[in-house]
PDB file of C-alpha atoms (C1' of nucleotides) in Angstrom:
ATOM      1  CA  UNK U1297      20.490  12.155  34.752  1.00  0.00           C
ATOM      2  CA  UNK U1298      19.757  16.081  34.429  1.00  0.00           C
ATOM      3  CA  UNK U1299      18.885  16.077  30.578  1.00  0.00           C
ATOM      4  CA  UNK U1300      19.261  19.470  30.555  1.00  0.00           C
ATOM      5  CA  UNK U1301      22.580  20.966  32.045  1.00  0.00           C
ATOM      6  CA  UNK U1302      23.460  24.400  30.581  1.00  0.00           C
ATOM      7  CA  UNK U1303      27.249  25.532  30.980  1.00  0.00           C
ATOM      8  CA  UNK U1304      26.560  27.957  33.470  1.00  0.00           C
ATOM      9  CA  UNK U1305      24.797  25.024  35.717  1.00  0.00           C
ATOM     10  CA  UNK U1306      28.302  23.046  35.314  1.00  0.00           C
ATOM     11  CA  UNK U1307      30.761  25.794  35.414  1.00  0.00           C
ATOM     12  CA  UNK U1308      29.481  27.896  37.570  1.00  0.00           C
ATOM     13  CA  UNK U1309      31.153  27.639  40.801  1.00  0.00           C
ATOM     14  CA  UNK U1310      34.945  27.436  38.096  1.00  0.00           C
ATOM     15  CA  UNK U1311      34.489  30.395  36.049  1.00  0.00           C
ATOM     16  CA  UNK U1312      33.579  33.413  36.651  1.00  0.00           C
ATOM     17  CA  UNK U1313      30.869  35.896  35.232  1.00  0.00           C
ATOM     18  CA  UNK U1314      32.881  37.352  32.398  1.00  0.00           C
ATOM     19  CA  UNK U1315      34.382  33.846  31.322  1.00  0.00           C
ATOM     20  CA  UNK U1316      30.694  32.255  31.534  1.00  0.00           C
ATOM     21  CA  UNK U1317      29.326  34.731  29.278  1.00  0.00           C
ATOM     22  CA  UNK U1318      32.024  34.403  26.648  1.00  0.00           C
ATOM     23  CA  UNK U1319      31.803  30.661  26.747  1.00  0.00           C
ATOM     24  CA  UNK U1320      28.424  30.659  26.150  1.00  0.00           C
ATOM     25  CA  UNK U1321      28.652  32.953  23.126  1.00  0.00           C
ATOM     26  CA  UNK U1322      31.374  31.380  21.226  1.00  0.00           C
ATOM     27  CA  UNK U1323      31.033  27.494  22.503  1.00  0.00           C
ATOM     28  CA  UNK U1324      29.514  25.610  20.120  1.00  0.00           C
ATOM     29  CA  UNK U1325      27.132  22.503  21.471  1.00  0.00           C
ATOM     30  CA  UNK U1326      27.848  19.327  19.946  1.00  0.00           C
ATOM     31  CA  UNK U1327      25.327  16.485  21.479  1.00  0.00           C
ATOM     32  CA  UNK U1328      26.749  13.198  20.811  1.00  0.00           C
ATOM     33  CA  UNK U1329      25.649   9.522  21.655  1.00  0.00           C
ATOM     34  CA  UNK U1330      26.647   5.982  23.328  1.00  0.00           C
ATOM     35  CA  UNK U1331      29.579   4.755  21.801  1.00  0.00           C
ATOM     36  CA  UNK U1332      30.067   8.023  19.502  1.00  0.00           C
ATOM     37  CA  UNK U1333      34.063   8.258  18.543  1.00  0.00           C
ATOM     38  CA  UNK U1334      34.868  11.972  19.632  1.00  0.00           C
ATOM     39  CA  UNK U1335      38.429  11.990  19.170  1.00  0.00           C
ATOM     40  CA  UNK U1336      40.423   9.583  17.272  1.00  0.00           C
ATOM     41  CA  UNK U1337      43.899   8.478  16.603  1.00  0.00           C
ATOM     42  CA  UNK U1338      45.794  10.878  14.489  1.00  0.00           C
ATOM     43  CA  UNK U1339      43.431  13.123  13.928  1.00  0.00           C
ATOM     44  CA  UNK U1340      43.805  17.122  14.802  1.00  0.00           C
ATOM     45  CA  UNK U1341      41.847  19.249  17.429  1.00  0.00           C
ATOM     46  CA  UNK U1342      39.186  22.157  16.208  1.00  0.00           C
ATOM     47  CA  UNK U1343      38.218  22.931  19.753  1.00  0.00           C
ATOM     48  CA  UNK U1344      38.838  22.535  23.388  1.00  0.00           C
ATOM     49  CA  UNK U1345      36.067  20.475  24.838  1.00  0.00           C
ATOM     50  CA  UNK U1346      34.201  21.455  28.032  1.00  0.00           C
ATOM     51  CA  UNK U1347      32.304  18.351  29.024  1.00  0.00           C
ATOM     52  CA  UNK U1348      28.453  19.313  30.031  1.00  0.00           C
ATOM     53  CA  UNK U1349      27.209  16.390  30.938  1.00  0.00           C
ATOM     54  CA  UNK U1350      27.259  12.439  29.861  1.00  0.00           C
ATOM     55  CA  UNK U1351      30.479  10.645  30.187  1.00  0.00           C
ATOM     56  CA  UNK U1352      33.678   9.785  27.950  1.00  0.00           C
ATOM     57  CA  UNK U1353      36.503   7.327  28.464  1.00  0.00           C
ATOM     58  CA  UNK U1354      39.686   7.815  27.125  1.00  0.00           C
ATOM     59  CA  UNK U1355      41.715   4.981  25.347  1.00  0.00           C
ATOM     60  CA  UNK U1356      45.069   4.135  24.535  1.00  0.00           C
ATOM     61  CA  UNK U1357      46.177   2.205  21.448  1.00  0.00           C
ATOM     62  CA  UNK U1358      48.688  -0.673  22.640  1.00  0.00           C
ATOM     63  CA  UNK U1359      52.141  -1.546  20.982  1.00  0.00           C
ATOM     64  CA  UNK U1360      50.934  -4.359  19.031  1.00  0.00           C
ATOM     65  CA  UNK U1361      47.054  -4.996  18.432  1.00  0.00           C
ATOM     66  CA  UNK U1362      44.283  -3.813  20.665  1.00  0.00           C
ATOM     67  CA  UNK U1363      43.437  -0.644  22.864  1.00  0.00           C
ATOM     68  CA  UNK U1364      43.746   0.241  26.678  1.00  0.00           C
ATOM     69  CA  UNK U1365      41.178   2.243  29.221  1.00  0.00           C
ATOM     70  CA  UNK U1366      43.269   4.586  30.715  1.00  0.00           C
ATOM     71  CA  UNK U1367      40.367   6.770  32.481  1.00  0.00           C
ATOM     72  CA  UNK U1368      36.755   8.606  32.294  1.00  0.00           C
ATOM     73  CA  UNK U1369      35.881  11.743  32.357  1.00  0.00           C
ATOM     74  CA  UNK U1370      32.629  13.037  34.102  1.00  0.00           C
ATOM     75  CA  UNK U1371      30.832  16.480  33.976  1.00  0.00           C
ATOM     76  CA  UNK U1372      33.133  19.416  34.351  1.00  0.00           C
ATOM     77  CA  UNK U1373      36.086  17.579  32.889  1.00  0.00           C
ATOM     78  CA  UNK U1374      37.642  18.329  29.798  1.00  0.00           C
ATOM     79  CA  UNK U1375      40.649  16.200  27.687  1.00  0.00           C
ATOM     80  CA  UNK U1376      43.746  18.075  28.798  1.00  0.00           C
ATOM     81  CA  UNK U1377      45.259  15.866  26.216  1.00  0.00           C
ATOM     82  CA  UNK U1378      43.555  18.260  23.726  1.00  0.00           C
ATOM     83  CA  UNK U1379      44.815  21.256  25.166  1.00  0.00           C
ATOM     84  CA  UNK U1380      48.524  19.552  24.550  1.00  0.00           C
ATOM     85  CA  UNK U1381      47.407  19.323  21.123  1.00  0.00           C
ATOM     86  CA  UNK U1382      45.911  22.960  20.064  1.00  0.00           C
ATOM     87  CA  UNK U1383      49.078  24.284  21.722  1.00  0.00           C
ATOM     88  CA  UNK U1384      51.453  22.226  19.570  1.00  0.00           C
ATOM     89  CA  UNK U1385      49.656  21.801  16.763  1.00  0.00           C
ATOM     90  CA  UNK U1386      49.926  18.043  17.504  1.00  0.00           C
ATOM     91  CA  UNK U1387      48.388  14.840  16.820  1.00  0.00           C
ATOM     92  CA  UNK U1388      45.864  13.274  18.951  1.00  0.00           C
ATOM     93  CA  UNK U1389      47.661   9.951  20.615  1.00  0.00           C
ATOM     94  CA  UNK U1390      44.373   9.288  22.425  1.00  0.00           C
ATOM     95  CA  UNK U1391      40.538   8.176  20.861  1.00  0.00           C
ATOM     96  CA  UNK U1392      37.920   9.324  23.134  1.00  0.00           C
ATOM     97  CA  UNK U1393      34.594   7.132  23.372  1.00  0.00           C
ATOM     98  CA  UNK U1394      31.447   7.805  24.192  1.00  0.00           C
ATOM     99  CA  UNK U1395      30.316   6.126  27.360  1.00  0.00           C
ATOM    100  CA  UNK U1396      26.811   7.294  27.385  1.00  0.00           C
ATOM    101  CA  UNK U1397      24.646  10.194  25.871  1.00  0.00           C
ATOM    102  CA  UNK U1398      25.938  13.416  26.514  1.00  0.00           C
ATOM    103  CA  UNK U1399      26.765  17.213  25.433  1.00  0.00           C
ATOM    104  CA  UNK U1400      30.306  18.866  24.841  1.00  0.00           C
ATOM    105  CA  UNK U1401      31.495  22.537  24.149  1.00  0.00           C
ATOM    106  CA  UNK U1402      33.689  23.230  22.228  1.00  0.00           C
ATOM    107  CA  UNK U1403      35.807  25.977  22.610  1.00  0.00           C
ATOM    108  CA  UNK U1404      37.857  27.885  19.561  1.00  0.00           C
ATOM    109  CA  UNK U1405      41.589  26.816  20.423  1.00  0.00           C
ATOM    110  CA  UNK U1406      42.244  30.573  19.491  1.00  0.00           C
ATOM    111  CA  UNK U1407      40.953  31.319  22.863  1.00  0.00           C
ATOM    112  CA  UNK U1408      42.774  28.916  24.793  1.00  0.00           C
ATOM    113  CA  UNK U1409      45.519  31.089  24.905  1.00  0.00           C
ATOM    114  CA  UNK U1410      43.692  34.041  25.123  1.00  0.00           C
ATOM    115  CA  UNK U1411      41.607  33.474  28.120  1.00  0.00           C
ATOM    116  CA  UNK U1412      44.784  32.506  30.089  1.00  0.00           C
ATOM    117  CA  UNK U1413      46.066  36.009  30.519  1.00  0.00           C
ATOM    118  CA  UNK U1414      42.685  36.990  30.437  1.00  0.00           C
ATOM    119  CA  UNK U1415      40.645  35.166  33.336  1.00  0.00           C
ATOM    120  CA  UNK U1416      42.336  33.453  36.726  1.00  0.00           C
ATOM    121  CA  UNK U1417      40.069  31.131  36.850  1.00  0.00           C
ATOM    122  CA  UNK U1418      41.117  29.249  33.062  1.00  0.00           C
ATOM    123  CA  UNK U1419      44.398  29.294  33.819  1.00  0.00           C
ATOM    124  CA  UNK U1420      43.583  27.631  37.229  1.00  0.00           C
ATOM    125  CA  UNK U1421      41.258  25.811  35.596  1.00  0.00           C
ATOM    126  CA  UNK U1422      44.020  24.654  32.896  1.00  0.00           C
ATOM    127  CA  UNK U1423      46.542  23.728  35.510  1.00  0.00           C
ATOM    128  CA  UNK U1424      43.748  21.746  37.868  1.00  0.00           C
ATOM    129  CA  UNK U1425      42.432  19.262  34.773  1.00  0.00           C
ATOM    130  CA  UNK U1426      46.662  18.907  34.059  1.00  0.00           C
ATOM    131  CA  UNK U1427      46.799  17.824  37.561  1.00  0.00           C
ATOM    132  CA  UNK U1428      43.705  15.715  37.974  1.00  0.00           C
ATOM    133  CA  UNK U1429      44.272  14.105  34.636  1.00  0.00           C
ATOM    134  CA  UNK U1430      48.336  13.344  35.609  1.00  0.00           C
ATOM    135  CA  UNK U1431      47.053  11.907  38.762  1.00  0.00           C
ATOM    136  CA  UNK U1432      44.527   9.461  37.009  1.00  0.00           C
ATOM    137  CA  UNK U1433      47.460   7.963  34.596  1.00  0.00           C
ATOM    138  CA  UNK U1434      49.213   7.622  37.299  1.00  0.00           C
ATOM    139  CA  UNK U1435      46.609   5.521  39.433  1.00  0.00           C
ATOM    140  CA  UNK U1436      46.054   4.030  35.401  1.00  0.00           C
ATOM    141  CA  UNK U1437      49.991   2.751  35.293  1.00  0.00           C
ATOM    142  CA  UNK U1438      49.449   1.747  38.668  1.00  0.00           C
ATOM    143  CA  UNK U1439      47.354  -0.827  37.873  1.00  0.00           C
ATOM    144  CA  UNK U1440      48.448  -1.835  34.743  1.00  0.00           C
ATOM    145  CA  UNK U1441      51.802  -2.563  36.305  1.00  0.00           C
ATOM    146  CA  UNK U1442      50.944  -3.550  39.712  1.00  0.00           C
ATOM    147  CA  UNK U1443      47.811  -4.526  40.024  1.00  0.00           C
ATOM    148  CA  UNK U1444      45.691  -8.070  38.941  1.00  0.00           C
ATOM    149  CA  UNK U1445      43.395  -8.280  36.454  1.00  0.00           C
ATOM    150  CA  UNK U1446      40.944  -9.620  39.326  1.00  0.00           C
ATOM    151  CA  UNK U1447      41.846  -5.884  41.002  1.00  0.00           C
ATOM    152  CA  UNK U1448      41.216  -3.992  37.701  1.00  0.00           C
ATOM    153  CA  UNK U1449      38.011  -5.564  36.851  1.00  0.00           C
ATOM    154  CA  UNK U1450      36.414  -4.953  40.114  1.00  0.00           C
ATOM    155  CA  UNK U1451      37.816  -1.033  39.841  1.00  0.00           C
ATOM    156  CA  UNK U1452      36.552  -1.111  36.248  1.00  0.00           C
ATOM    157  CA  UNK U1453      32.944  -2.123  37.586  1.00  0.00           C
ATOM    158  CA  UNK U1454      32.988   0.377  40.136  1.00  0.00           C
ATOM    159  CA  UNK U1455      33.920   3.424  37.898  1.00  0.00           C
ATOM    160  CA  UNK U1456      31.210   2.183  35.602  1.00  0.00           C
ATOM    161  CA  UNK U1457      28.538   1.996  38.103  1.00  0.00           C
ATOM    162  CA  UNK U1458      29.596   5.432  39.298  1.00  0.00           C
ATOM    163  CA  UNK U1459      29.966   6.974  35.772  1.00  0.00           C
ATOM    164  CA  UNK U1460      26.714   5.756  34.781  1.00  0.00           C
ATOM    165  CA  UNK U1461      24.563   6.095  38.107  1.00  0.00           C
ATOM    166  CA  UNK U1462      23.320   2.699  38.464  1.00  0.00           C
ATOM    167  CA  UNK U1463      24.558  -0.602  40.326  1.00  0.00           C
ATOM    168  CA  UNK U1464      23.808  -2.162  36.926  1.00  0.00           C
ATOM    169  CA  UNK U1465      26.538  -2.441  34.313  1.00  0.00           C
ATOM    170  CA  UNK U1466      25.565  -3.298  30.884  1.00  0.00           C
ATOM    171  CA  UNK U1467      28.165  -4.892  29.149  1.00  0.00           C
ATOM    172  CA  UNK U1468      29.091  -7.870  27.806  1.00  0.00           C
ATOM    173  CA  UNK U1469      32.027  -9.323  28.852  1.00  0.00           C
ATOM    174  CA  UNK U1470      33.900  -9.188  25.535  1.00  0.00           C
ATOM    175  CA  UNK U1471      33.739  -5.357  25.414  1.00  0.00           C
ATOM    176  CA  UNK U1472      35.148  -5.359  29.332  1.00  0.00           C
ATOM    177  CA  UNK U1473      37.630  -7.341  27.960  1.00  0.00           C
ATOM    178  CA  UNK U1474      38.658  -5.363  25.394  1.00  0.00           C
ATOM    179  CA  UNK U1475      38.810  -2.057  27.491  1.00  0.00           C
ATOM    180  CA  UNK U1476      40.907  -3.821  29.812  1.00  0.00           C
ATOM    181  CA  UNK U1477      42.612  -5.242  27.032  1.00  0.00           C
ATOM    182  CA  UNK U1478      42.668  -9.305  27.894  1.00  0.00           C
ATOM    183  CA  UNK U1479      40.972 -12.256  26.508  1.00  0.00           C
ATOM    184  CA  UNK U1480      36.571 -12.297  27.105  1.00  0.00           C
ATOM    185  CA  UNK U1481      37.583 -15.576  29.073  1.00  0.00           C
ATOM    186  CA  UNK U1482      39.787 -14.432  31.679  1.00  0.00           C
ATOM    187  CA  UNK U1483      36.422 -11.774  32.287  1.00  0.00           C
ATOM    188  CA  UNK U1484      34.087 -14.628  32.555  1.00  0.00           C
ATOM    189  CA  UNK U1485      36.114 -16.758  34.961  1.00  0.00           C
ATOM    190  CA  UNK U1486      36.963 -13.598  37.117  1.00  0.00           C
ATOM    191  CA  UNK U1487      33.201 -12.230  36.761  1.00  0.00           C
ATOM    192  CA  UNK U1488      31.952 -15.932  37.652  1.00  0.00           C
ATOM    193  CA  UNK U1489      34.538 -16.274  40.542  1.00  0.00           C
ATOM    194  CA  UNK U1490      33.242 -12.434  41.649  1.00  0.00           C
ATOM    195  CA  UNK U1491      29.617 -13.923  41.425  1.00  0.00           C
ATOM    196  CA  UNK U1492      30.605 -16.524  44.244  1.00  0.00           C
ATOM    197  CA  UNK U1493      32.395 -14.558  46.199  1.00  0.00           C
ATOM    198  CA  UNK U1494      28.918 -12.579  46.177  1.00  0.00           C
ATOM    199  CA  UNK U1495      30.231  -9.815  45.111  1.00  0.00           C
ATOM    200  CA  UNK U1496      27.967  -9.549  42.335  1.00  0.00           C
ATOM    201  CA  UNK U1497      25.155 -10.979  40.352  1.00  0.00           C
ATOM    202  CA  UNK U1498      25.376 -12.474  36.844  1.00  0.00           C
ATOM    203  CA  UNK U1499      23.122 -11.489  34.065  1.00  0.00           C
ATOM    204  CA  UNK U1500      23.085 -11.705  30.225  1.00  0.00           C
ATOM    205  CA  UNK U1501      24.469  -8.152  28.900  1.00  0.00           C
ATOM    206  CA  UNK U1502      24.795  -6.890  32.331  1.00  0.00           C
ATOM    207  CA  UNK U1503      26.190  -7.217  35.695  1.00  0.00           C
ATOM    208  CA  UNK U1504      24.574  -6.444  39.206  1.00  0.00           C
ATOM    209  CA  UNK U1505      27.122  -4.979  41.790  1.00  0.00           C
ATOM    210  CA  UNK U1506      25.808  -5.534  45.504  1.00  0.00           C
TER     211      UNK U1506
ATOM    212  C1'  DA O 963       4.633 -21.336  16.527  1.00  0.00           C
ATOM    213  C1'  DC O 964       8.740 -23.403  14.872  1.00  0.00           C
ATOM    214  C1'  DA O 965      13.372 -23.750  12.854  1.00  0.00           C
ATOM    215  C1'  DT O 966      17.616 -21.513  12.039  1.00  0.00           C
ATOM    216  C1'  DT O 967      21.416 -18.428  13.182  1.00  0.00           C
ATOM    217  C1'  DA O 968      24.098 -15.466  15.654  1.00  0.00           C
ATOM    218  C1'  DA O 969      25.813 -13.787  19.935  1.00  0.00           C
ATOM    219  C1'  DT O 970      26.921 -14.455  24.657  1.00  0.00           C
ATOM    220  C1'  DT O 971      28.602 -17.113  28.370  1.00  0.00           C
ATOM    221  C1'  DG O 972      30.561 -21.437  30.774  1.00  0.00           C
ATOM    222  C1'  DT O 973      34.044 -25.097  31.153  1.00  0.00           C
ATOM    223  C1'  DG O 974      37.675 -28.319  30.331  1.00  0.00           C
ATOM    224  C1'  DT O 975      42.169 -29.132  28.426  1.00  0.00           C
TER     225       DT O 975
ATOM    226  C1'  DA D 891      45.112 -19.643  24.535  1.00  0.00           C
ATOM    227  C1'  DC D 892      42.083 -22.761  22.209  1.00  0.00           C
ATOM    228  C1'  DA D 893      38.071 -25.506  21.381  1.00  0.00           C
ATOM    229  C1'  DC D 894      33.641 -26.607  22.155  1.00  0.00           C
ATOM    230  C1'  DA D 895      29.082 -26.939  24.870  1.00  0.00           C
ATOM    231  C1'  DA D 896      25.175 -24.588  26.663  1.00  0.00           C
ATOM    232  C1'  DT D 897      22.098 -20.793  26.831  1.00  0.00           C
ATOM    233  C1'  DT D 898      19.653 -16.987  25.087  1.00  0.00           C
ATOM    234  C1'  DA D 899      18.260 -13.445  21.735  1.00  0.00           C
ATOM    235  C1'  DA D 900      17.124 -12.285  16.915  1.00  0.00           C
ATOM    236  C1'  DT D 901      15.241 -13.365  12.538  1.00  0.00           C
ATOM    237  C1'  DG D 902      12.818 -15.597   8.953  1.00  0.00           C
ATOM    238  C1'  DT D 903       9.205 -18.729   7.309  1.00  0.00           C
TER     239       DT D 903
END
DNA sequence: ACATTAATTGTGT
DNA sequence: ACACAATTAATGT
């Protein structure tokens, strides 16, 4: 990991000069840590984040008791769920967690609007993190609906290892569980039935992917 | 170093 | 899904 990624490192090759320098006078940094809660249920929007670096997943609350993953976001994402929500003045219906150690910025919503008649590049910005983030529920509902949990968990795995930069995922299989929303023993038997397949190698609080 | 407890993981029904 | 066994880590004495 780069500890230090500025904005203009990031963002660079997005925005342009003008739009860099105004987002570097008005953002304001907010560090946070593993397993920080960003964003929760019900609760209003100050800012638009711009994510820096580090990595965040997005959850869902389910109908009756317990939460659903529904995706990550990486460096040069941002939560176009909070953009929804400084335009309407609405609730958050999503709690961002933190996945690892990163940085935010966040932007005033005032200049959400601002900067969309003002620069091309926010408004194509805007539109692309709609689109990305549209295209990720999609693959999301995919495999809630379609998909086996056997499927999930290895795509879960994967997206870990990727997010976090390391063939090693640290997690305990009641906390998969509960992202993926299901019971830590359906995990075990899968991750165990993975492990013979050779898929992967079984350690206390983590997993090997090979 | 040892005993105790809690947390994690494995297995059978 | 539930119960319980086995294994390991954490803590206190």
């Amino acid at each position: 990991m780069n500890p230090k990624e500025t904005i203009a490192d990031v963002y660079a090759a997005v925005f342009e000069k003008e739009l860099l320098n105004e987002i570097s006078k008005l953002a304001l940094l907010i560090e946070f840590d593993e397993d920080d809660v960003l964003i929760d249920f019900g609760q209003f929007i100050k800012g638009i984040p711009l994510l820096v670096s580090g990595a965040i997943k997005i959850m869902r609350e389910d109908f009756d008791e317990g939460e659903l993953l529904l995706y990550f976001l990486e460096k040069g994402d941002t939560c176009a769920m909070t953009m929804a929500c400084c335009m309407g003045e609405k609730q958050s219906e999503i709690r961002a967690i933190a996945e690892n150690k990163g940085l935010v910025a966040m932007i005033p919503v005032g200049k959400m609007e601002e900067w969309m008649s003002k620069y091309k590049s926010w408004r194509a910005f805007v539109f692309n993190s709609y689109n990305s983030r549209f295209n990720e529920l999609l693959s999301a509902i995919d495999n809630i609906a379609f998909k086996h949990m056997d499927q999930r968990l290895e795509e879960y795995l994967n997206e870990k290892s990727k997010i976090n930069d390391s063939n090693v995922v640290t997690q305990t299989h009641q906390q998969i569980a509960y992202d993926l929303n299901t019971s830590r023993v359906v995990i075990s038997r899968l991750l165990k039935a993975m492990e013979n397949e050779g898929k992967i190698k079984l350690n206390r609080n983590n997993i090997e992917l090979l």
